[in-house]
XYZ file of C-alpha atoms in Angstrom:
453
model
C -7.498 -20.624 34.590
C -4.551 -19.622 32.397
C -5.061 -16.755 29.950
C -2.619 -16.157 27.111
C -1.284 -12.647 26.547
C -0.582 -12.111 22.863
C 1.403 -9.631 20.798
C -1.379 -7.428 19.377
C -1.613 -6.117 15.838
C -1.224 -2.356 16.152
C -2.227 -1.510 12.611
C -3.078 -3.050 9.246
C 0.463 -3.101 7.893
C 2.139 -4.092 11.173
C 3.072 -7.759 11.514
C 5.493 -7.761 14.434
C 6.371 -5.824 17.567
C 9.289 -5.442 19.953
C 8.737 -5.688 23.697
C 10.625 -2.765 25.163
C 9.588 -3.039 28.811
C 7.623 -5.307 31.133
C 5.678 -3.276 33.689
C 5.004 -6.343 35.853
C 7.095 -9.340 36.858
C 6.049 -12.958 37.394
C 4.053 -13.287 40.606
C 2.667 -9.730 40.464
C -1.069 -9.186 40.704
C -2.653 -7.299 37.823
C -6.090 -5.915 37.045
C -7.858 -6.253 33.714
C -6.866 -3.365 31.371
C -3.977 -2.352 33.661
C -0.816 -1.615 31.609
C 1.194 -4.843 31.409
C 4.029 -4.210 28.943
C 5.293 -1.665 26.413
C 5.917 -2.387 22.756
C 7.529 -0.587 19.870
C 6.558 -1.043 16.220
C 7.402 0.673 12.949
C 4.562 3.107 13.637
C 4.174 3.774 17.344
C 5.251 2.966 20.889
C 2.369 1.876 23.123
C 1.414 0.419 26.474
C -0.502 -2.856 26.171
C -3.181 -3.557 28.801
C -3.720 -6.878 30.504
C -6.501 -8.988 28.923
C -7.541 -10.347 32.335
C -7.277 -9.818 36.063
C -5.114 -12.233 38.009
C -1.453 -13.023 38.642
C 1.255 -12.822 35.984
C 2.386 -16.430 35.783
C 5.105 -16.477 33.115
C 6.873 -14.102 30.737
C 7.705 -15.946 27.513
C 9.153 -13.093 25.429
C 11.715 -10.880 27.095
C 12.564 -7.208 26.714
C 14.310 -6.427 23.445
C 12.849 -9.365 21.528
C 10.797 -8.893 18.353
C 8.041 -11.397 17.648
C 5.193 -11.747 15.129
C 1.684 -10.620 15.995
C -0.477 -13.226 17.774
C 2.612 -14.693 19.481
C 1.957 -15.631 23.110
C 4.241 -13.359 25.131
C 3.038 -14.243 28.645
C 0.406 -16.144 30.616
C -1.843 -14.973 33.447
C -3.515 -17.046 36.160
C -6.882 -15.388 35.751
C -9.409 -14.400 38.359
C -12.998 -14.673 37.181
C -12.398 -17.501 34.680
C -14.792 -17.055 31.751
C -15.080 -13.308 32.198
C -11.343 -12.992 31.859
C -10.908 -15.037 28.694
C -9.866 -12.742 25.821
C -12.112 -12.910 22.759
C -9.234 -13.293 20.342
C -8.159 -15.898 17.888
C -5.790 -18.394 19.496
C -2.098 -17.851 18.959
C -0.597 -19.950 16.173
C 1.239 -23.072 17.337
C 4.645 -22.240 15.825
C 4.804 -18.877 17.560
C 7.242 -20.116 20.189
C 9.629 -21.500 17.639
C 9.476 -18.390 15.481
C 9.844 -15.854 18.235
C 13.671 -15.852 18.246
C 13.944 -15.552 14.427
C 14.486 -11.795 14.285
C 16.874 -11.955 17.216
C 18.868 -14.533 19.051
C 19.257 -12.526 22.224
C 17.679 -9.429 23.753
C 19.449 -6.184 22.895
C 19.965 -5.080 26.441
C 23.738 -4.884 26.742
C 26.081 -3.941 23.933
C 28.952 -6.388 23.640
C 32.576 -5.390 23.623
C 33.616 -4.302 20.139
C 34.364 -7.298 17.946
C 37.937 -7.685 16.825
C 36.816 -8.720 13.373
C 33.619 -7.782 11.590
C 31.359 -10.690 10.745
C 31.855 -11.875 7.180
C 28.161 -11.515 6.407
C 25.203 -9.819 8.130
C 23.571 -12.161 10.606
C 20.134 -10.720 9.836
C 20.128 -12.057 6.280
C 18.557 -15.458 5.811
C 18.990 -17.841 2.893
C 16.606 -16.979 0.055
C 14.779 -20.298 0.160
C 11.169 -21.171 0.969
C 9.633 -18.090 -0.577
C 7.474 -17.821 -3.666
C 8.812 -16.080 -6.694
C 6.892 -13.729 -8.917
C 5.883 -10.125 -8.791
C 5.843 -8.079 -5.586
C 2.062 -8.357 -5.165
C 2.337 -12.100 -4.408
C 5.079 -11.684 -1.824
C 4.203 -10.990 1.787
C 5.226 -7.424 2.564
C 3.802 -4.184 3.898
C 2.750 -1.153 1.779
C 5.858 0.684 3.018
C 8.127 -2.129 1.818
C 6.444 -2.205 -1.581
C 6.765 1.559 -1.937
C 10.496 1.469 -1.133
C 10.904 -1.384 -3.632
C 9.167 0.633 -6.372
C 11.208 3.766 -5.672
C 14.485 1.851 -5.906
C 13.478 -0.555 -8.661
C 14.019 -3.584 -6.437
C 12.392 -6.891 -7.371
C 10.834 -8.177 -4.150
C 11.029 -11.726 -5.489
C 14.806 -11.447 -5.147
C 14.751 -10.151 -1.555
C 14.999 -12.811 1.180
C 12.351 -12.294 3.844
C 13.584 -12.712 7.408
C 10.295 -11.960 9.172
C 7.656 -14.498 10.143
C 6.560 -16.767 7.309
C 9.183 -15.395 4.928
C 7.622 -11.893 4.922
C 9.869 -9.142 3.559
C 10.369 -6.606 6.341
C 11.550 -3.027 6.126
C 14.994 -4.159 7.289
C 15.147 -6.592 4.395
C 14.235 -4.064 1.694
C 16.617 -1.425 3.099
C 19.389 -4.023 3.081
C 18.512 -4.815 -0.537
C 18.695 -1.143 -1.506
C 22.099 -0.822 0.160
C 23.485 -3.852 -1.648
C 22.631 -2.668 -5.105
C 18.971 -2.011 -5.845
C 17.920 -4.464 -8.524
C 20.602 -7.008 -7.618
C 19.450 -9.852 -5.368
C 19.880 -8.559 -1.832
C 20.102 -11.940 -0.207
C 23.807 -12.243 0.329
C 27.112 -10.907 -0.692
C 28.656 -13.173 -3.315
C 30.550 -16.019 -1.638
C 33.887 -14.774 -2.887
C 33.275 -11.154 -1.955
C 33.995 -11.396 1.755
C 36.464 -8.470 1.964
C 33.866 -5.824 0.988
C 32.487 -4.726 4.380
C 29.350 -2.984 3.048
C 27.177 -3.511 6.102
C 28.586 -3.208 9.580
C 27.379 -6.223 11.538
C 23.899 -5.296 12.774
C 22.925 -5.538 16.431
C 21.712 -8.961 17.428
C 18.415 -7.872 18.927
C 15.046 -7.840 17.228
C 14.227 -4.618 15.403
C 17.912 -4.121 14.600
C 18.932 -1.540 12.075
C 19.000 -2.490 8.449
C 22.504 -3.004 7.186
C 23.874 0.293 5.967
C 21.665 2.433 8.223
C 24.732 3.491 10.206
C 27.319 3.405 7.483
C 30.515 5.304 8.180
C 33.775 5.885 6.392
C 35.617 5.018 9.615
C 36.384 1.287 10.077
C 34.352 -0.140 12.898
C 37.300 -1.181 15.020
C 38.577 2.414 15.024
C 35.417 3.659 16.754
C 36.487 2.012 19.988
C 39.477 3.606 21.694
C 40.423 5.139 25.012
C 37.731 5.086 27.688
C 34.218 4.621 26.342
C 30.762 3.348 27.114
C 28.610 1.459 24.591
C 24.860 2.068 24.741
C 22.537 0.021 22.538
C 20.009 2.037 20.562
C 16.422 1.743 21.682
C 13.993 0.298 19.171
C 12.568 3.781 18.531
C 16.061 5.228 18.031
C 16.759 2.527 15.458
C 13.533 3.316 13.630
C 14.364 7.036 13.602
C 17.806 6.252 12.181
C 16.299 4.102 9.437
C 13.732 6.747 8.478
C 16.257 9.584 8.429
C 18.761 7.671 6.287
C 15.972 6.604 3.931
C 14.667 10.167 3.600
C 18.067 11.636 2.775
C 18.681 8.864 0.261
C 15.273 9.186 -1.453
C 14.635 12.950 -1.448
C 17.014 15.615 -2.791
C 16.685 18.103 0.051
C 16.607 21.853 -0.634
C 15.998 24.542 1.995
C 14.332 27.958 2.100
C 14.407 30.406 5.010
C 11.916 33.179 5.762
C 11.505 35.654 8.627
C 8.094 36.683 9.938
C 6.916 39.436 12.258
C 4.595 37.689 14.721
C 4.122 40.629 17.075
C 0.383 40.600 16.381
C -0.219 36.988 17.340
C 2.208 37.285 20.269
C 0.132 40.177 21.649
C -3.126 38.313 20.936
C -1.852 35.232 22.757
C -0.655 37.249 25.758
C -4.054 38.945 25.968
C -6.226 35.849 25.474
C -4.291 32.904 26.927
C -5.946 32.941 30.382
C -9.466 33.315 28.978
C -8.749 30.708 26.311
C -7.665 28.154 28.891
C -10.646 28.884 31.141
C -13.201 28.518 28.338
C -11.596 25.642 26.442
C -9.588 23.754 29.046
C -6.635 23.900 26.611
C -3.488 25.988 26.893
C -3.008 28.530 24.135
C 0.348 27.898 22.462
C 1.804 29.325 19.266
C 1.581 26.011 17.397
C -2.065 26.271 16.229
C -1.266 29.656 14.666
C 1.502 28.035 12.610
C -0.669 25.043 11.729
C -3.400 27.348 10.418
C -0.870 29.368 8.387
C 0.588 26.156 6.926
C -2.856 24.808 5.997
C -3.775 28.015 4.171
C -0.499 27.895 2.244
C -0.985 24.214 1.379
C -4.397 24.978 -0.077
C -2.865 27.732 -2.180
C 0.099 25.576 -3.304
C -1.093 21.944 -3.436
C 2.210 20.711 -4.875
C 3.667 21.030 -1.369
C 0.875 18.812 -0.001
C 1.975 15.797 -2.005
C 3.795 12.466 -2.130
C 5.830 10.718 -4.821
C 4.905 7.284 -6.173
C 7.547 6.317 -8.725
C 7.031 8.779 -11.604
C 3.642 9.949 -10.291
C 2.954 12.880 -7.981
C 0.089 12.203 -5.569
C -1.689 15.468 -4.698
C -3.571 15.032 -1.439
C -6.948 16.711 -1.018
C -6.817 16.613 2.784
C -4.235 18.527 4.813
C -3.037 15.956 7.359
C -0.487 17.824 9.449
C 2.175 15.837 11.304
C 3.493 17.578 14.427
C 6.925 16.408 15.616
C 6.840 15.714 19.364
C 10.088 15.276 21.273
C 10.017 12.462 23.831
C 12.504 11.554 26.528
C 13.238 8.382 24.546
C 13.051 9.697 20.958
C 10.759 11.490 18.549
C 7.298 10.779 17.147
C 5.057 12.579 14.649
C 1.335 12.318 15.467
C -1.008 13.588 12.763
C -3.897 16.076 12.786
C -6.192 14.571 10.142
C -8.153 16.939 7.832
C -6.754 20.034 9.538
C -8.391 22.235 6.887
C -11.810 21.339 8.349
C -10.984 22.478 11.896
C -11.377 25.957 13.337
C -8.669 27.481 15.513
C -10.044 25.966 18.706
C -10.193 22.530 17.077
C -6.569 22.813 15.987
C -5.439 23.940 19.438
C -7.228 21.056 21.117
C -5.850 18.521 18.601
C -2.269 19.765 19.052
C -2.477 19.501 22.855
C -4.266 16.144 22.866
C -1.859 14.441 20.463
C 1.224 15.786 22.238
C -0.005 14.645 25.660
C -0.930 11.161 24.444
C 2.371 10.839 22.566
C 4.270 11.438 25.800
C 2.118 8.969 27.727
C 2.297 6.271 24.990
C -1.448 6.378 24.368
C -1.369 7.021 20.614
C -3.018 4.600 18.197
C -1.118 3.499 15.079
C -3.522 5.335 12.752
C -2.718 8.580 14.594
C 0.887 8.532 13.376
C 0.067 7.599 9.778
C -1.037 9.321 6.564
C 0.513 12.732 7.148
C 0.718 14.928 4.037
C 2.898 17.706 5.519
C 4.872 18.047 8.751
C 5.911 20.754 11.199
C 8.824 20.633 13.643
C 9.576 23.175 16.339
C 13.221 23.432 17.405
C 12.412 26.961 18.571
C 10.776 25.633 21.719
C 14.316 24.771 22.889
C 15.705 28.154 21.886
C 16.928 27.177 18.432
C 17.167 30.101 16.021
C 16.102 27.789 13.219
C 16.705 24.246 12.004
C 16.927 22.542 8.618
C 14.819 19.446 9.181
C 14.883 16.102 7.397
C 11.702 15.485 5.380
C 9.229 13.105 7.014
C 8.586 10.487 4.320
C 6.423 10.199 2.293
C 5.865 13.983 2.581
C 7.662 16.292 0.176
C 8.175 19.124 2.677
C 8.500 19.970 6.360
C 8.180 23.384 8.040
C 10.647 24.274 10.794
C 9.821 26.884 13.452
C 12.546 28.869 15.158
C 12.328 30.548 18.540
C 10.144 33.656 18.810
C 12.187 36.514 20.196
C 12.137 40.285 20.225
C 14.638 41.800 17.819
C 15.340 45.285 16.440
C 13.922 45.594 12.932
C 13.385 48.418 10.471
C 9.751 49.571 10.319
C 8.924 52.568 8.097
C 12.570 53.659 8.050
C 12.780 53.531 11.847
C 14.240 50.947 14.174
C 11.583 49.189 16.228
C 11.376 46.174 18.525
C 9.223 43.339 17.182
C 8.608 39.672 17.958
C 10.264 37.825 15.101
C 10.601 34.203 14.062
C 12.649 32.382 11.436
C 10.777 29.810 9.375
C 12.470 27.129 7.284
C 11.110 24.817 4.631
C 12.916 21.609 3.743
C 11.493 20.353 0.456
C 11.926 17.549 -2.042
C 13.302 19.032 -5.257
C 11.878 16.159 -7.284
C 8.461 17.776 -6.855
C 8.808 21.254 -5.367
C 10.792 23.952 -7.164
C 12.401 26.903 -5.450
C 9.871 29.380 -6.834
C 6.949 27.401 -5.412
C 8.732 26.918 -2.077
C 9.318 30.646 -1.647
C 5.758 31.487 -2.665
C 4.526 28.956 -0.142
C 6.667 30.525 2.580
C 5.481 33.994 1.568
C 1.898 32.821 2.060
C 2.706 31.450 5.535
C 4.401 34.734 6.423
C 1.448 36.815 5.202
C -1.060 34.782 7.233
C 1.002 35.113 10.415
C 1.630 38.826 9.994
C -1.981 39.643 9.103
C -3.905 37.381 11.468
C -7.697 37.866 11.313
C -9.243 34.552 12.468
C -10.994 34.640 15.867
C -9.487 32.166 18.320
C -12.623 31.650 20.433
């Protein structure tokens, strides 16, 4: 009996996914719930399990292609017939025809540099077959609507290139780049010479036009001996988010230095016992998370988001922790961190990091952060000035902890020191508040009193 494998919906606001890797090939045997393929979405990368045991009969959507949810991506000759049938709604009939819409070919090999840039971005579709009216009646995700509000873009004027005419994030970013409130559908027919967007990659999930803008003409990037490597889907998403953040938020930076000799000694003394009793390694990160949470409670303006001309002050402290992966970067979120004790924070940090690296995160675990922390110090960085993780208004950067000579009571002493940086959105957070916030973090770290077990 043939069982359809469908593109799953990995979250409420997610309507499509990109297949990044097939873990089996046609003819391979597979068990039910065994990882079958990997996908990448706007929110998370994940392994998708097989809905049935049997033999992989056919792969219908290849690596690099982006397709709508519920699209049949493969079929399995099932073992166990009825027991193997997935209890899901059947895939819509037009799925096959719509699958190539976001991309005409998989983005596996970058082509030789084109001699002439395309006169218009291939990703932009004619603005027909979509309803007009306000943004609420147009199919789009909450993220798209938020970007449209922030840039005063009328969604009715943005051509949707996703399934069913839905306005995707690529579409709204392209609209912002081409002039905000002006219709983002196309460049005017007579305006061919203005090369605003470099021709986007052909594959699904390609960067929005403008995401890699450069002052250097495209043809001048290719000279001498070179190798062209296509961006992974995650790398493209990171590029989009970073460009968007720098465009939306006026970034300002504050730097502080903290003496963490006390917590360094506490960790050295307790790390073996902590691991034995909790099954979790004792790292420095939960100390910094606790210090950040205490400062956020004292200065709630830093635990906020911007919605047009409104400031949204969040009551929960949902702390995003940047995790470096071999293939990119992801920010899983510790929800309601203010309700957890030290042990709970330590376990959450370890659990999220491990599942991020093994592609086991759920979409909701990388959403709804209110503040973020990044740790370039783990690689020896003295400090880093991070890009704000939207829609947060601030991100804390942790430098490497190292022993340095410092002045203590008019004498030179050796202490474990760390540089802390705060990147903040000056639309909401002023310098005085930022430095008070950092002073609070510093005080908590230097005067640690909370038991860790």
